[in-house]
Tab-separated table of C-alpha atoms in Angstrom:
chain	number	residue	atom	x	y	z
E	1	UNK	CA	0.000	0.000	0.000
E	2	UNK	CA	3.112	2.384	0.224
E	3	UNK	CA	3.886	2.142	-3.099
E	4	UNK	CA	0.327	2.782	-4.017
E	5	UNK	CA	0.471	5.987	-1.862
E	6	UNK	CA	3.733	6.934	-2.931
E	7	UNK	CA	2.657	6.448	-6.859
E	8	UNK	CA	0.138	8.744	-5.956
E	9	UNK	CA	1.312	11.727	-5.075
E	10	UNK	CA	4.353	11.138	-7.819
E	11	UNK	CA	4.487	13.697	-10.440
E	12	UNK	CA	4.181	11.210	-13.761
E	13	UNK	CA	1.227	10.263	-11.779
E	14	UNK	CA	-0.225	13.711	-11.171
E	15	UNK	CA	0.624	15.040	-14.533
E	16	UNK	CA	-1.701	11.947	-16.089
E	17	UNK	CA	-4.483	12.548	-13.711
E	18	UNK	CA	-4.484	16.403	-14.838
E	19	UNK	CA	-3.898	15.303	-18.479
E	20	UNK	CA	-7.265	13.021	-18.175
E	21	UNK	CA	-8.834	15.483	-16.396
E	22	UNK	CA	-8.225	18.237	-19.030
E	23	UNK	CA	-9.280	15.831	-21.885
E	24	UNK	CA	-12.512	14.975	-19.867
E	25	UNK	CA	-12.779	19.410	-19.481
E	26	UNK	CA	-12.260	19.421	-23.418
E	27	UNK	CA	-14.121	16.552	-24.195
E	28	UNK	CA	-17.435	17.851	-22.517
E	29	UNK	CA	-16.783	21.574	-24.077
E	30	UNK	CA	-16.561	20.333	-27.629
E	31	UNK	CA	-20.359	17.945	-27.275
E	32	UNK	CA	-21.535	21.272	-25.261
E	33	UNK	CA	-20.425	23.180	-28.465
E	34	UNK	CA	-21.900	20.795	-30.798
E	35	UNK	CA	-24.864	20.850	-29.193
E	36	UNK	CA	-25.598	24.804	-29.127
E	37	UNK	CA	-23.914	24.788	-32.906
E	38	UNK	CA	-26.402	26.063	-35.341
E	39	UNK	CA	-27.365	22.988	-37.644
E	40	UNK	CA	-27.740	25.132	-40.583
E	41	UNK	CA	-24.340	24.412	-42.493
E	42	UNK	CA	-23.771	25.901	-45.935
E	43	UNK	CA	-25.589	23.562	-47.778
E	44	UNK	CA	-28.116	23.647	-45.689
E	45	UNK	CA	-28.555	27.040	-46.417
E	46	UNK	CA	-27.587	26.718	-49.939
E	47	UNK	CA	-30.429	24.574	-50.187
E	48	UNK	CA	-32.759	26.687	-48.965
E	49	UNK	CA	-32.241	29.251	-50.927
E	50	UNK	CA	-32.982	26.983	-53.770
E	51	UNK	CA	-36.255	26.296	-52.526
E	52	UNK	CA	-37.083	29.756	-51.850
E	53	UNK	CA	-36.261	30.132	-55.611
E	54	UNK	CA	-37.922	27.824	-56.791
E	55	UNK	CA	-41.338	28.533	-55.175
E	56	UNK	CA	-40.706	32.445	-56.043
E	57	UNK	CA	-40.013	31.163	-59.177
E	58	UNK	CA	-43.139	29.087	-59.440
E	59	UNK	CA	-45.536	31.428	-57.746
E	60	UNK	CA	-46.934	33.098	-60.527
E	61	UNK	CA	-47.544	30.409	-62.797
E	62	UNK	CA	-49.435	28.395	-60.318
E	63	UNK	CA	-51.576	31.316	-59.909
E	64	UNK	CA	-51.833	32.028	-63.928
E	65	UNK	CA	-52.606	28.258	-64.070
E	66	UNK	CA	-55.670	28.179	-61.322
E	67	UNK	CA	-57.040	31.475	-62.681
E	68	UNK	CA	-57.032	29.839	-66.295
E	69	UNK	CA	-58.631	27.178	-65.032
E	70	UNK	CA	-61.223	28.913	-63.089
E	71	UNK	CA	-61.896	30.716	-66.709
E	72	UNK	CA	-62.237	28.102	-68.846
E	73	UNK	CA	-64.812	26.231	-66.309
E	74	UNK	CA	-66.676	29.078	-66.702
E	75	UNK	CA	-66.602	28.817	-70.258
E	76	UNK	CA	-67.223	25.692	-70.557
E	77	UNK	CA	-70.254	26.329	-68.286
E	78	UNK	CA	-71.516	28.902	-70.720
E	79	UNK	CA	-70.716	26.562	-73.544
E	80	UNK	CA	-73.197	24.173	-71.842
E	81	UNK	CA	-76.389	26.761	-71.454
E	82	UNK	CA	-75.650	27.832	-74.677
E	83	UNK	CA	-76.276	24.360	-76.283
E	84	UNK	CA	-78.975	23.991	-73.546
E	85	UNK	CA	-80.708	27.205	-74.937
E	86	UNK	CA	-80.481	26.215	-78.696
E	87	UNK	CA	-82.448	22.620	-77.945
E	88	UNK	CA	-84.923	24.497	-76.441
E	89	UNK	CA	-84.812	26.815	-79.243
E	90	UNK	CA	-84.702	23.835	-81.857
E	91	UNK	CA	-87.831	22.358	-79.764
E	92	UNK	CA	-89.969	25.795	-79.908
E	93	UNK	CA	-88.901	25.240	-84.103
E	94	UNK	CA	-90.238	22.602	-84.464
E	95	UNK	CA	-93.122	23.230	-82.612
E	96	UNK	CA	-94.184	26.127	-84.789
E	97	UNK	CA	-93.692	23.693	-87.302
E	98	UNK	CA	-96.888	22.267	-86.637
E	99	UNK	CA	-99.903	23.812	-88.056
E	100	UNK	CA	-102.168	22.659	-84.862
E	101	UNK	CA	-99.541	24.394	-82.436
E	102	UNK	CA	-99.098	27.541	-84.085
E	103	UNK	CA	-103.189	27.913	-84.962
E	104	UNK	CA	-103.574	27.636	-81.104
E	105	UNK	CA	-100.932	30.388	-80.461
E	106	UNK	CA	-102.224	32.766	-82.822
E	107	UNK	CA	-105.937	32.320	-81.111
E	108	UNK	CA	-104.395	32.765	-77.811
E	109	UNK	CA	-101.738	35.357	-78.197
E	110	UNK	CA	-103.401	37.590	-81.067
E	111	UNK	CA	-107.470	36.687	-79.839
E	112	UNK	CA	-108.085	35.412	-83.375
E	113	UNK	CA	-112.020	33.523	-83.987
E	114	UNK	CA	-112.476	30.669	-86.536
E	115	UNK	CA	-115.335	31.889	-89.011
E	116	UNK	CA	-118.618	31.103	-87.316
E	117	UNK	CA	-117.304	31.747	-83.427
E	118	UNK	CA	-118.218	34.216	-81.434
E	119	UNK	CA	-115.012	36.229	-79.528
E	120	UNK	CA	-115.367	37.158	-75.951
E	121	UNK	CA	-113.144	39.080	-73.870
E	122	UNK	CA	-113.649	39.247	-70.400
E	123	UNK	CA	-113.018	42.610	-68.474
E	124	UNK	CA	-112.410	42.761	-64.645
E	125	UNK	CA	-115.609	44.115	-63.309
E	126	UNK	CA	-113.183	45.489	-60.241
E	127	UNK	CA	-111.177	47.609	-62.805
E	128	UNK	CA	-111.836	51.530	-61.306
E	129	UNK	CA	-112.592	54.003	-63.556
E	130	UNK	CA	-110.125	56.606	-64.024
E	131	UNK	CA	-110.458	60.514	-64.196
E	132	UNK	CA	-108.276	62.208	-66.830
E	133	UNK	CA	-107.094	63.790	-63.506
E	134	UNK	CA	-106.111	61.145	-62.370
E	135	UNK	CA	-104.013	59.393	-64.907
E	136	UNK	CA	-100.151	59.712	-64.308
E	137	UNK	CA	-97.934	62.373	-66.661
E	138	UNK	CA	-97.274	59.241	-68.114
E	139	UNK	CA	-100.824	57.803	-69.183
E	140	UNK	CA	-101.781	61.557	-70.175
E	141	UNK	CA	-101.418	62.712	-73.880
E	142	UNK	CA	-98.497	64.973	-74.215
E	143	UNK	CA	-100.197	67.973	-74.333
E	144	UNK	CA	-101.949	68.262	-70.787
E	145	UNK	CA	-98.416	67.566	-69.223
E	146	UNK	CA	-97.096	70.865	-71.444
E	147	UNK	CA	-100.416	72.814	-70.047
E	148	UNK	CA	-99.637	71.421	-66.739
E	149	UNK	CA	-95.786	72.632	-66.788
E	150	UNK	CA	-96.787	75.872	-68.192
E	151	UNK	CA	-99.416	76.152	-65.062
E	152	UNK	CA	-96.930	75.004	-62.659
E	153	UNK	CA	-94.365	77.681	-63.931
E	154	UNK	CA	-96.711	80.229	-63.571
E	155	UNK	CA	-97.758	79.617	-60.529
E	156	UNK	CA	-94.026	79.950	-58.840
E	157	UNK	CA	-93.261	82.832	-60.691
E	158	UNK	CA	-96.044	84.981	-58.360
């Protein structure tokens, strides 16, 4: 046990204890240090800014494209009621086409009588009578609304 006690306080022994001890002291500093390093590295960042390029780069087309799109949806929507519209234009046609149809139109829309029938049209019996008074400047002939300015003009000018 002397020797042990003796090798212990020796300086070989000392200066490898302080050597192991410094190593340990550098040892923990560097994985502190590698720890609190940043991990962006320059190709980190390098890539990065390739990204950022690229999606500045691709920006604006993406938004051409979805607005083109958009666009023609809508046109082909329109393309749709217009083809909708001409069937129903085609059906109306052929429709007219037929002598029965268009004999029953004219009787309805124009009040046309077959020889030997007897037209009625019915009035509403709750229809009021109107006063020439009464009629707006629009229902009036023209001449009663220029009487009716010159009045009115004459009247404010007292």
């Amino acid at each position: 046990m002397a020797v042990k006690d003796r090798d212990r306080f020796s300086t070989a022994t000392r200066i490898r204890l302080l050597g192991e001890q410094t190593a340990a002291r550098v040892y923990r500093s560097q994985t502190k240090r590698q720890a609190r390093r940043s991990r962006l590295t320059g190709r980190a960042a390098l890539l990065a800014l390739v990204m950022c390029s690229l999606i500045v780069a691709l920006a604006y087309p993406m938004r051409e494209y979805v607005s083109q799109r958009a666009e023609v949806d809508d046109l082909q929507r329109e393309q749709q009621q217009a083809r909708q519209r001409v069937e129903r234009l085609r059906d109306q046609k052929a429709r007219w086409q037929d002598d029965a149809y268009a004999e029953q139109q004219i009787r309805k829309r124009l009040h046309y009588v077959m020889p030997g029938e007897t037209g009625f049209i019915v009035v509403d019996p709750h229809a009021a009578k109107q006063s020439r008074t009464d009629l707006g400047a629009a229902d009036r002939p023209w001449y009663s609304n220029v009487w009716d300015g010159v009045d009115k003009a004459d009247a404010s000018g007292q």
